XYZ file of C-alpha atoms in Angstrom:
704
model
C -14.842 -26.184 -2.962
C -13.968 -29.669 -0.635
C -13.532 -28.424 3.124
C -10.573 -31.323 3.827
C -8.532 -29.463 0.366
C -6.451 -26.915 2.628
C -5.156 -29.903 4.766
C -3.940 -32.347 1.605
C -2.353 -29.307 -0.169
C -0.636 -28.667 3.226
C 0.309 -32.984 3.506
C 0.841 -32.550 0.310
C 3.717 -29.905 0.533
C 4.927 -31.332 2.855
C 5.678 -34.000 1.910
C 7.576 -33.202 -1.487
C 9.206 -30.790 0.317
C 10.508 -33.871 3.557
C 10.950 -36.022 -0.272
C 13.335 -34.310 -2.127
C 15.131 -33.633 2.073
C 15.702 -36.992 2.200
C 17.563 -37.841 -1.266
C 19.489 -35.119 -0.723
C 20.830 -36.168 2.403
C 21.520 -39.952 1.410
C 22.284 -39.699 -2.558
C 25.869 -40.024 -3.945
C 26.811 -37.925 -6.389
C 27.557 -40.823 -9.008
C 31.393 -39.643 -10.726
C 32.535 -37.822 -8.571
C 35.915 -37.586 -10.037
C 36.800 -37.406 -12.709
C 39.183 -36.689 -15.723
C 38.422 -34.018 -17.361
C 37.212 -30.547 -16.061
C 34.692 -29.387 -19.001
C 33.066 -26.045 -16.175
C 33.095 -24.872 -13.457
C 29.191 -23.124 -11.864
C 29.920 -20.885 -9.338
C 25.970 -20.792 -7.107
C 25.753 -17.772 -5.145
C 23.073 -18.162 -2.305
C 21.084 -14.488 -2.806
C 19.317 -13.890 0.204
C 15.291 -12.740 -0.171
C 15.276 -11.326 2.682
C 18.394 -8.623 4.211
C 19.054 -6.298 7.468
C 20.940 -2.925 7.882
C 19.922 -0.218 10.200
C 15.621 -0.815 10.727
C 15.868 -0.684 6.761
C 14.496 -4.521 5.746
C 15.682 -5.465 1.856
C 13.998 -7.741 -0.449
C 15.034 -9.723 -3.050
C 12.123 -10.078 -5.178
C 13.117 -11.294 -8.094
C 14.898 -14.007 -6.534
C 12.631 -15.645 -4.704
C 8.894 -17.207 -5.235
C 7.287 -13.161 -4.204
C 8.178 -12.800 -7.736
C 4.788 -14.915 -9.295
C 2.335 -13.016 -6.388
C -0.892 -11.669 -9.302
C -0.026 -7.712 -8.082
C 2.296 -5.523 -5.472
C -0.404 -4.914 -3.295
C -0.591 -8.495 -2.923
C 3.214 -8.353 -2.947
C 3.346 -5.284 -0.047
C 0.967 -8.294 2.550
C 3.277 -11.306 3.191
C 5.969 -8.204 3.026
C 7.645 -8.132 7.580
C 6.155 -5.095 9.145
C 3.406 -4.117 6.497
C 0.020 -4.084 6.201
C -2.453 -3.555 4.309
C -6.301 -2.693 4.851
C -9.492 -4.687 4.503
C -10.461 -2.585 1.738
C -6.929 -3.134 0.129
C -6.571 0.716 0.032
C -3.814 1.336 1.945
C -0.599 0.458 3.346
C 0.794 1.306 6.973
C 3.954 -0.003 8.667
C 3.622 -1.199 11.939
C 4.421 1.966 14.812
C 4.979 4.223 11.816
C 1.430 4.152 9.368
C 0.824 5.143 5.918
C 3.666 5.007 4.064
C 5.928 6.920 0.821
C 6.093 4.512 -1.989
C 8.608 5.208 -4.712
C 9.641 3.049 -7.093
C 13.394 3.370 -8.850
C 14.162 6.776 -6.039
C 10.971 8.644 -7.852
C 7.291 9.346 -5.641
C 4.526 7.344 -6.311
C 0.702 6.395 -5.457
C -1.058 3.195 -5.027
C -2.496 3.538 -8.838
C 0.829 4.088 -10.138
C 1.308 0.615 -8.004
C -1.521 -1.382 -8.924
C 0.177 -0.011 -12.554
C 3.049 -2.348 -12.210
C 3.827 -5.509 -13.040
C 5.743 -7.830 -10.368
C 7.567 -9.452 -12.479
C 9.521 -5.737 -13.226
C 10.406 -5.392 -9.195
C 14.114 -6.858 -8.461
C 13.514 -5.840 -4.895
C 11.956 -4.274 -2.737
C 13.082 -1.574 0.673
C 11.132 -0.811 3.820
C 12.699 2.553 5.166
C 11.629 3.109 8.593
C 14.177 6.068 8.834
C 14.358 8.255 6.016
C 16.414 11.039 5.391
C 15.857 14.880 4.409
C 16.018 13.561 0.442
C 12.977 12.678 1.094
C 9.214 14.566 1.432
C 8.299 15.387 4.444
C 4.840 13.659 3.642
C 4.769 9.965 5.813
C 7.454 7.916 8.284
C 8.745 5.368 6.188
C 8.719 4.831 2.961
C 8.471 1.138 0.750
C 11.811 1.458 -1.817
C 10.400 -0.752 -4.472
C 13.258 -0.984 -7.219
C 12.750 -2.636 -10.946
C 15.203 -4.495 -13.277
C 17.556 -2.623 -15.697
C 19.775 -3.402 -17.764
C 21.843 -1.855 -20.254
C 23.026 -4.030 -23.681
C 21.669 -3.825 -26.933
C 18.480 -7.275 -26.830
C 14.680 -7.237 -25.256
C 12.811 -9.030 -22.902
C 9.627 -9.834 -22.191
C 7.645 -11.958 -19.391
C 4.342 -13.897 -20.295
C 2.889 -14.455 -16.898
C -0.708 -16.081 -17.026
C -2.243 -17.101 -12.810
C -5.392 -18.629 -12.066
C -6.333 -18.189 -8.524
C -9.432 -19.860 -6.121
C -10.562 -17.977 -3.083
C -14.558 -17.952 -3.225
C -14.134 -17.265 -6.271
C -12.997 -17.695 -9.526
C -9.973 -15.536 -10.578
C -8.053 -14.114 -13.581
C -4.962 -11.818 -14.145
C -3.620 -12.906 -17.873
C 0.474 -10.273 -18.411
C 2.889 -9.648 -19.561
C 6.112 -6.781 -20.033
C 8.765 -6.155 -22.134
C 12.101 -4.141 -22.781
C 13.791 -3.150 -25.704
C 17.386 -1.512 -25.866
C 19.174 0.319 -29.287
C 22.307 2.474 -28.686
C 20.902 5.477 -26.296
C 18.261 4.526 -27.034
C 15.326 2.517 -24.105
C 11.144 1.989 -24.184
C 9.922 -0.148 -21.443
C 5.731 -1.631 -21.940
C 3.976 -3.757 -19.378
C -0.103 -4.708 -20.246
C -1.751 -6.625 -18.220
C -6.052 -8.223 -17.684
C -7.415 -9.281 -14.412
C -11.061 -10.721 -14.739
C -11.539 -11.011 -10.874
C -14.772 -11.785 -8.807
C -13.780 -9.800 -5.524
C -15.807 -11.065 -2.521
C -16.575 -8.073 0.160
C -18.227 -8.921 4.021
C -18.782 -7.212 6.965
C -21.571 -5.385 9.768
C -20.869 -3.280 12.184
C -23.190 -2.997 15.541
C -23.807 0.388 17.287
C -25.795 1.838 19.506
C -26.734 5.967 20.209
C -27.861 6.349 24.326
C -29.236 9.764 23.950
C -31.197 8.715 21.017
C -32.784 5.808 22.252
C -31.154 4.038 19.144
C -30.574 0.144 18.610
C -28.792 -0.984 16.092
C -26.587 -3.467 13.286
C -25.710 -4.161 9.732
C -24.643 -6.907 7.922
C -23.874 -6.139 4.137
C -22.142 -8.977 1.900
C -20.688 -7.968 -2.134
C -20.040 -9.470 -4.979
C -18.919 -7.431 -7.775
C -17.115 -9.030 -11.157
C -14.368 -6.760 -12.397
C -12.858 -6.095 -15.713
C -9.189 -3.901 -14.628
C -6.983 -3.515 -17.411
C -3.746 -1.537 -16.470
C -0.870 -1.112 -18.875
C 1.898 1.047 -18.734
C 5.654 2.311 -21.751
C 8.649 4.731 -20.963
C 11.191 6.078 -23.289
C 14.201 7.212 -22.428
C 17.038 8.383 -23.901
C 21.196 8.789 -23.478
C 22.397 11.691 -24.251
C 25.821 11.412 -23.195
C 27.426 9.855 -19.924
C 26.147 12.297 -17.622
C 22.747 13.453 -19.277
C 19.396 12.459 -19.916
C 15.778 12.581 -20.789
C 12.975 10.004 -20.207
C 8.907 10.002 -20.895
C 6.714 7.571 -19.327
C 2.977 6.938 -19.728
C 1.164 4.199 -17.332
C -2.417 4.145 -15.615
C -5.457 1.335 -15.083
C -8.652 0.918 -16.042
C -11.048 -0.828 -13.671
C -14.978 -1.942 -14.526
C -17.248 -2.928 -11.975
C -20.829 -4.266 -11.153
C -21.457 -4.951 -8.113
C -24.736 -6.326 -5.977
C -24.299 -5.021 -2.630
C -26.810 -7.612 0.224
C -27.659 -5.437 3.667
C -29.919 -6.838 6.344
C -29.971 -4.298 9.806
C -32.170 -4.874 12.564
C -32.948 -1.390 14.058
C -34.588 -0.085 17.093
C -35.467 3.709 17.991
C -36.898 3.955 21.735
C -39.694 1.200 20.560
C -40.405 0.686 17.740
C -38.418 -2.153 15.860
C -37.682 -2.575 11.991
C -35.904 -5.329 9.900
C -34.598 -3.591 6.425
C -33.197 -5.864 4.095
C -31.756 -3.145 1.057
C -30.820 -4.382 -2.534
C -28.842 -2.230 -3.751
C -27.348 -2.898 -7.263
C -24.253 -0.441 -8.187
C -21.918 0.203 -11.346
C -18.311 2.089 -10.822
C -16.067 2.768 -13.550
C -12.546 4.008 -12.806
C -9.572 5.173 -14.422
C -6.447 6.170 -13.757
C -3.472 8.318 -15.912
C -0.386 9.634 -15.224
C 2.078 11.044 -17.299
C 5.346 13.201 -16.919
C 8.602 15.017 -18.351
C 12.121 14.302 -16.890
C 15.080 16.080 -18.415
C 18.677 15.918 -15.823
C 21.695 17.951 -16.973
C 25.373 17.538 -15.497
C 26.760 21.587 -14.959
C 30.588 21.141 -15.002
C 30.945 24.371 -14.889
C 29.862 24.895 -11.737
C 30.263 20.580 -10.949
C 25.997 20.327 -10.276
C 24.026 18.275 -11.816
C 20.834 19.563 -12.145
C 17.249 17.602 -12.872
C 14.019 18.822 -14.133
C 11.274 18.006 -13.794
C 6.909 18.093 -14.473
C 4.888 15.728 -14.431
C 0.668 15.648 -14.318
C -2.085 12.492 -13.474
C -6.161 12.520 -13.761
C -8.538 10.163 -11.775
C -11.480 9.835 -12.435
C -14.696 7.915 -10.751
C -18.794 7.693 -11.945
C -20.699 6.191 -9.426
C -24.129 5.264 -9.914
C -26.019 3.024 -7.446
C -30.811 1.483 -7.451
C -31.627 1.070 -3.394
C -34.656 -0.666 -2.513
C -35.819 -0.998 0.663
C -37.710 -4.380 1.884
C -39.067 -3.094 5.519
C -40.170 -6.456 7.726
C -40.373 -8.513 4.839
C -43.399 -6.587 3.105
C -41.433 -6.268 -0.927
C -38.799 -4.506 -1.562
C -39.211 -0.582 -2.735
C -37.570 2.435 -4.655
C -35.121 3.844 -2.462
C -33.380 6.167 -3.643
C -31.348 6.116 -7.082
C -27.481 7.213 -6.506
C -25.028 9.813 -9.684
C -21.957 10.137 -7.976
C -18.806 12.110 -9.988
C -14.914 12.791 -8.807
C -12.508 13.805 -10.525
C -9.087 14.807 -9.527
C -6.597 16.779 -12.104
C -2.969 17.090 -9.908
C 0.174 19.349 -12.010
C 3.282 18.943 -10.679
C 7.196 20.778 -11.319
C 10.072 20.369 -9.809
C 14.069 21.362 -9.649
C 17.185 19.152 -8.039
C 20.553 20.525 -7.139
C 23.050 18.194 -6.163
C 26.750 19.249 -5.408
C 29.996 16.460 -4.594
C 33.002 18.350 -2.911
C 36.046 16.988 -2.129
C 36.112 15.733 1.213
C 32.668 14.022 -0.122
C 30.468 16.178 1.407
C 27.269 16.126 -0.256
C 24.842 19.566 -0.848
C 21.158 18.426 -2.390
C 19.295 21.825 -2.522
C 15.471 22.719 -4.769
C 12.098 23.025 -4.939
C 8.623 22.732 -6.100
C 5.112 23.853 -6.891
C 1.996 21.584 -7.387
C -1.310 22.081 -7.461
C -4.559 19.614 -7.313
C -8.080 20.266 -8.672
C -10.920 17.582 -7.422
C -14.987 17.628 -8.448
C -17.624 15.755 -7.134
C -20.452 16.017 -8.551
C -24.574 14.657 -5.541
C -26.862 13.592 -7.935
C -29.509 11.497 -5.066
C -33.252 11.218 -6.689
C -35.326 9.589 -3.027
C -38.110 8.170 -3.915
C -39.870 8.488 -0.661
C -39.903 12.248 -0.622
C -39.835 12.191 -4.519
C -37.126 14.781 -4.665
C -34.587 14.903 -6.334
C -31.129 15.962 -4.331
C -27.795 17.977 -5.926
C -24.909 20.128 -6.118
C -21.261 20.513 -7.321
C -17.593 21.217 -4.005
C -14.936 22.283 -5.175
C -10.984 22.048 -4.215
C -8.637 23.349 -4.863
C -5.128 22.775 -3.367
C -1.514 24.594 -4.064
C 1.399 23.484 -2.005
C 5.018 26.258 -2.314
C 8.129 23.407 -0.869
C 12.071 24.195 -1.246
C 14.873 22.468 0.809
C 18.472 22.032 1.948
C 20.236 19.038 3.278
C 23.878 18.042 3.925
C 25.699 15.022 3.919
C 28.939 12.956 4.472
C 30.938 11.859 6.188
C 33.464 12.810 9.702
C 35.742 9.911 11.225
C 33.911 7.241 11.870
C 29.872 9.576 11.367
C 27.799 9.011 8.612
C 25.798 11.713 8.649
C 22.811 13.987 7.288
C 20.618 16.477 8.283
C 18.008 19.134 5.707
C 15.562 21.279 6.037
C 11.758 21.878 4.192
C 10.383 24.139 3.914
C 6.638 23.926 2.502
C 3.224 26.237 2.232
C -0.006 25.339 1.690
C -3.374 26.383 0.264
C -6.416 24.544 -0.130
C -10.078 26.409 -0.739
C -13.415 24.197 -0.405
C -16.977 25.379 -1.828
C -20.180 24.054 -3.380
C -20.061 25.956 -7.270
C -23.667 27.658 -6.041
C -21.806 29.464 -2.982
C -19.267 32.260 -2.974
C -18.406 31.982 -0.031
C -16.117 29.413 0.983
C -16.117 26.076 3.240
C -12.902 25.743 3.432
C -9.652 28.405 3.459
C -6.554 28.093 4.442
C -3.253 28.421 4.183
C -0.814 26.955 6.563
C 3.474 27.213 6.313
C 5.965 24.422 8.128
C 9.593 23.303 8.442
C 9.828 20.345 8.585
C 13.743 19.601 10.530
C 15.670 15.861 9.787
C 18.595 15.093 10.908
C 20.653 11.123 10.922
C 23.790 10.969 12.585
C 25.370 7.300 12.305
C 27.971 5.803 14.418
C 31.019 2.913 13.192
C 31.869 1.190 16.810
C 33.659 -1.670 13.725
C 32.942 -3.435 11.433
C 30.067 -5.544 12.754
C 28.411 -3.204 14.868
C 26.677 0.513 15.191
C 24.927 3.143 16.104
C 22.410 5.604 14.659
C 20.733 8.170 15.757
C 18.208 9.940 13.895
C 15.510 13.189 14.840
C 12.531 13.867 12.169
C 9.202 16.681 12.100
C 6.533 14.867 9.229
C 3.673 15.735 7.721
C 0.565 14.032 6.222
C -2.066 14.748 4.355
C -5.413 12.981 3.758
C -6.120 12.265 0.551
C -8.074 13.649 -1.903
C -11.843 11.965 -2.172
C -11.610 12.151 1.070
C -11.931 15.384 0.973
C -15.039 14.882 -1.867
C -18.358 15.322 -1.160
C -18.963 11.210 -1.772
C -21.208 9.043 -0.050
C -22.435 5.093 -0.267
C -25.652 4.445 1.314
C -25.516 1.071 3.543
C -29.658 0.775 4.810
C -31.404 3.303 5.618
C -30.596 4.538 9.118
C -25.582 4.440 8.257
C -24.121 6.118 5.194
C -20.364 6.191 3.951
C -19.368 9.702 4.271
C -16.472 11.841 4.325
C -14.808 14.469 5.629
C -14.170 18.199 4.044
C -12.605 19.514 7.147
C -9.845 16.998 7.202
C -7.321 18.702 8.328
C -3.660 17.505 8.035
C -0.656 15.849 11.043
C 1.556 16.469 12.235
C 4.593 13.861 13.428
C 7.777 14.288 15.439
C 9.703 11.214 15.760
C 12.805 10.460 17.222
C 14.571 6.827 17.083
C 17.893 4.614 17.636
C 19.028 1.694 16.367
C 21.865 -0.888 17.746
C 22.825 -2.967 14.689
C 25.335 -6.542 14.866
C 25.951 -8.244 11.370
C 21.955 -8.718 10.179
C 20.282 -8.709 14.104
C 18.955 -4.878 14.519
C 17.087 -3.382 17.838
C 14.964 -0.404 17.549
C 13.667 1.998 19.951
C 10.969 4.489 17.906
C 9.754 7.350 19.721
C 6.667 9.384 18.339
C 3.912 12.643 18.988
C 1.663 12.624 16.114
C -0.655 15.736 16.272
C -4.454 16.159 14.923
C -4.081 11.985 13.969
C -6.556 10.942 11.161
C -9.573 8.074 12.695
C -12.757 7.434 11.876
C -16.567 8.918 13.478
C -19.800 8.856 13.717
C -22.451 11.122 13.309
C -25.793 11.129 14.156
C -28.474 13.253 12.020
C -31.325 12.912 15.003
C -33.837 15.372 12.677
C -33.312 12.015 9.963
C -32.397 9.422 12.262
C -29.210 8.688 9.482
C -25.999 8.080 11.552
C -22.888 9.191 9.981
C -18.793 6.726 9.531
C -16.536 9.402 8.216
C -13.033 10.397 9.523
C -11.779 13.166 11.764
C -8.232 14.641 13.082
C -8.214 13.202 16.714
C -6.260 15.695 19.105
C -3.591 13.754 20.267
C -1.910 10.270 18.913
C 2.140 9.067 20.927
C 3.300 5.742 22.102
C 6.615 3.951 21.221
C 8.748 1.031 19.501
C 10.397 -1.724 20.615
C 11.334 -3.732 17.426
C 13.846 -7.014 16.823
C 15.425 -8.721 13.874
C 16.580 -11.848 13.794
C 17.485 -13.225 10.367
C 19.168 -17.357 10.947
C 20.677 -19.211 7.941
C 21.880 -23.120 8.596
C 21.933 -24.279 5.185
C 19.056 -24.773 2.681
C 17.264 -22.776 5.296
C 17.433 -19.501 5.824
C 14.920 -17.173 8.022
C 13.605 -13.851 8.565
C 12.375 -12.860 12.033
C 10.463 -9.152 13.231
C 9.242 -9.288 16.817
C 8.013 -5.197 17.404
C 7.291 -4.857 21.168
C 4.089 -1.619 20.581
C 1.909 0.746 22.915
C 0.286 3.718 20.943
C -1.984 6.150 22.745
C -4.710 7.985 20.701
C -6.803 9.962 22.475
C -9.728 13.446 21.793
C -12.398 15.465 23.690
C -14.401 13.681 21.837
C -14.421 9.877 22.272
C -14.224 7.571 24.585
C -11.188 6.639 25.960
C -10.450 2.933 27.902
C -7.002 2.319 28.042
C -4.062 2.279 26.582
C -2.127 -1.655 26.872
C 1.702 -2.686 24.563
C 0.604 -4.848 22.392
C 2.868 -7.672 20.707
C 3.539 -7.547 16.627
C 5.298 -10.863 14.828
C 6.279 -12.075 11.813
C 8.509 -14.709 10.409
C 9.537 -15.563 7.300
C 11.364 -19.795 6.335
C 12.674 -20.724 2.459
C 13.908 -23.562 1.569
C 16.027 -24.201 -0.942
C 15.745 -28.043 -2.178
C 17.331 -29.832 -5.595
C 16.112 -29.772 -8.158
C 15.343 -26.336 -8.366
C 12.128 -26.655 -6.024
C 11.822 -23.190 -3.435
C 9.700 -24.373 -0.749
C 8.130 -21.339 1.630
C 6.291 -21.232 4.919
C 5.619 -17.286 6.977
C 3.739 -16.842 8.849
C 3.070 -13.414 11.050
C 0.376 -12.162 13.738
C -0.348 -10.002 16.860
C -1.530 -9.571 20.144
C -4.384 -7.474 20.832
C -4.877 -4.389 20.441
C -5.664 -2.148 23.032
C -4.783 2.164 21.625
C -6.537 4.203 24.496
C -10.844 4.988 22.320
C -9.283 1.852 19.613
C -9.014 -2.406 20.626
C -8.282 -5.001 17.787
C -8.435 -7.968 17.847
C -5.982 -10.078 17.953
C -4.573 -12.794 14.126
C -2.285 -14.986 12.973
C -1.754 -16.665 9.197
C 0.345 -18.815 7.937
C 1.038 -19.121 3.726
C 2.585 -22.007 1.716
C 4.233 -22.008 -1.621
C 6.300 -23.771 -3.253
C 7.935 -23.110 -6.408
C 9.987 -24.245 -9.274
C 11.406 -23.592 -12.667
C 12.735 -25.081 -15.254
C 15.228 -24.723 -17.626
C 16.070 -20.407 -17.877
C 12.379 -19.695 -19.900
C 9.596 -21.011 -17.721
C 8.297 -20.542 -13.769
C 6.053 -22.410 -12.304
C 4.813 -20.888 -7.969
C 1.945 -22.509 -6.179
C 0.504 -20.159 -3.702
C -1.389 -21.048 -0.640
C -2.997 -17.404 1.044
C -4.479 -18.197 4.156
C -4.664 -20.920 5.366
C -7.046 -21.029 8.184
C -9.022 -18.858 7.867
C -7.958 -16.019 10.045
C -7.764 -13.035 8.357
C -10.809 -11.439 9.793
C -10.698 -7.651 11.514
C -12.817 -7.128 14.979
C -12.545 -2.673 16.085
C -13.878 -1.253 19.129
C -14.905 2.164 19.649
C -16.917 4.601 21.404
C -17.085 8.909 19.755
C -19.400 11.296 19.692
C -21.271 9.165 22.429
C -22.312 6.415 19.720
C -20.650 2.871 20.705
C -19.543 0.701 17.526
C -18.285 -3.052 17.185
C -17.280 -3.560 13.657
C -16.061 -7.520 12.109
C -14.449 -7.273 8.810
C -14.105 -10.893 7.076
C -12.179 -10.612 4.029
C -11.547 -12.827 1.401
C -8.267 -13.937 1.762
C -7.743 -17.580 1.791
C -6.485 -18.624 -1.894
C -5.062 -20.949 -3.969
C -2.832 -19.414 -6.572
C -0.337 -21.075 -9.778
C 0.776 -19.061 -11.888
C 3.045 -20.049 -14.905
C 5.687 -17.387 -16.200
C 7.508 -17.286 -19.395
C 10.840 -15.610 -19.551
C 12.786 -15.022 -23.469
C 15.412 -12.028 -24.260
C 18.003 -11.822 -22.269
C 18.566 -7.689 -21.523
C 21.834 -6.349 -19.244
C 23.287 -3.408 -18.287
C 20.304 -0.942 -18.793
C 20.412 2.333 -17.482
C 16.924 3.722 -17.417
C 15.781 5.821 -15.500
C 12.202 8.306 -14.113
C 12.016 10.622 -11.168
C 8.395 11.039 -10.365
C 7.784 14.738 -9.847
C 4.170 14.587 -8.075
C 5.111 14.099 -4.657
C 1.422 14.650 -3.229
C 0.883 10.746 -5.723
C -0.318 9.129 -2.632
C -3.311 11.198 -2.462
C -5.455 10.206 -5.890
C -7.214 8.271 -5.015
């Protein structure tokens, strides 16, 4: 692609917008006085971002964000949301990994990827979730879908052409139909993608006199199928029954090219590693919901069951070329991972005459996973095989009371959870992992209204974050003869205590948060001196603590509306195995600027970034990312959006840390510089839907 094309596009955007602004200012409408009034049209300009007590709400359906090709990319554009370089995890600045809810129902990354952006109405970033949400996580991302009620139908068909380093194409539709008490929804997406990845790590192991670094690049050809469907039956005004199924199937073929330098005492090697890889990932999720109002005791009852399956098959054929000789076969790696999760829950809700609300209930979930590891080593002429089986069960009960006393809104609750974990090889009778623990999770929130424009809220919460199931497997990824990406079957949960207070004035809020975490999960190194192999994995660090000062400033003036966020943060991570350097405050900033132009044009300029982060053990680089969008609607049925992301190609992550006497410096390049065009056609119309569904599995986000 011509290197001047990005600047030409930016200039074209700006000139186009300026021309419309000038036209809007200078034109005088003709026939401004009419003798006959034929029609009165009332327009309401909806804000894309709204802010209340630290909760940010984003209007996706009525903004340019509805043209983003997938939900993960959409979230990466929102304030406070950070997406990892591999696009597999999401975090909130100062909060860690959030819970994900779709229509007030628990979901995970696979559910998120199976969701059509065209079906999303709003997204809320809730930083102080009440005890109605699960104990896991300090923040919640709540996604509300577009719903309707009248008998009719609506279908959206959309096509997105995306130009990154390679061409990517997204094609899909989602449809809704309602007749009397029955309503159904369906969506299907076919994505043909070619993601590009590159990263490098330089490391030193002084006690073994090893200095090494590698640079790895992977180019993937991916066929991705996303589907979903559901039925909702409204028995009467209070009762309903629903069933829903969604899933994702993904086939990858990818070559990995790695250039490595390794110096072990006086021996130096330059190695080129080539691996031919295929990967299959399949996810399926289904659930049944039943809700009934028990009038005799004025209580609403909900019963739900849910089942999920995720399986992955990774095959790799690895060749190495030492010191520019020739490629020789090294390993044939065949690895499989499968996890099944079943959940059942009961929720009861009763309202009292004084507007008090009592919620209580229980949940049981059980997960079973299996890792099959089969690797043939050509150098040693031997095969290493094993099967690792993992089981986990959770039993939980909760009770919450909320209401209002005079000018004070309150919510207090308690949750108790018992977890039983067991992991062992199929050939062994003794378990490698055997844990049984019970935790209490109190939550309390109080909000005081000073007047109609000002309020103060205070809350405390204790929560938990558990590792995802694949992190607890035995799967490993071969990078070069000296370096492997592995997992850790001994990972435990992270326990978090948080106290925060928010001052709200109109749409502006100032928030202070103090937190302390125990057993936070971060990167770790394990060195095998016998085979001269370093494994990059994860472990539980002993301590983490810090504070955040967050200022949210919305702004509106005529055609210009903006949302600005500033987060002043200090985070301190400590562990006996890691080298503590320094912990210093850093600044995160975000600005979204939307311009409503004549003739149904919308122009958006957004940027976010952060200063250098020093968090005790980890040091991360500063970042500044710019995105541009221009949208145009044609009548009631057609919409076209042009997006230009990461304008200056600054999506680069660097990280330095020392753990277990291994010091490392990593650099990750993300293929985020993108020019895309989306065309959407909608026909039919549904209003006032009663469609509901409720996820039962509280550990949905761990299935990957």
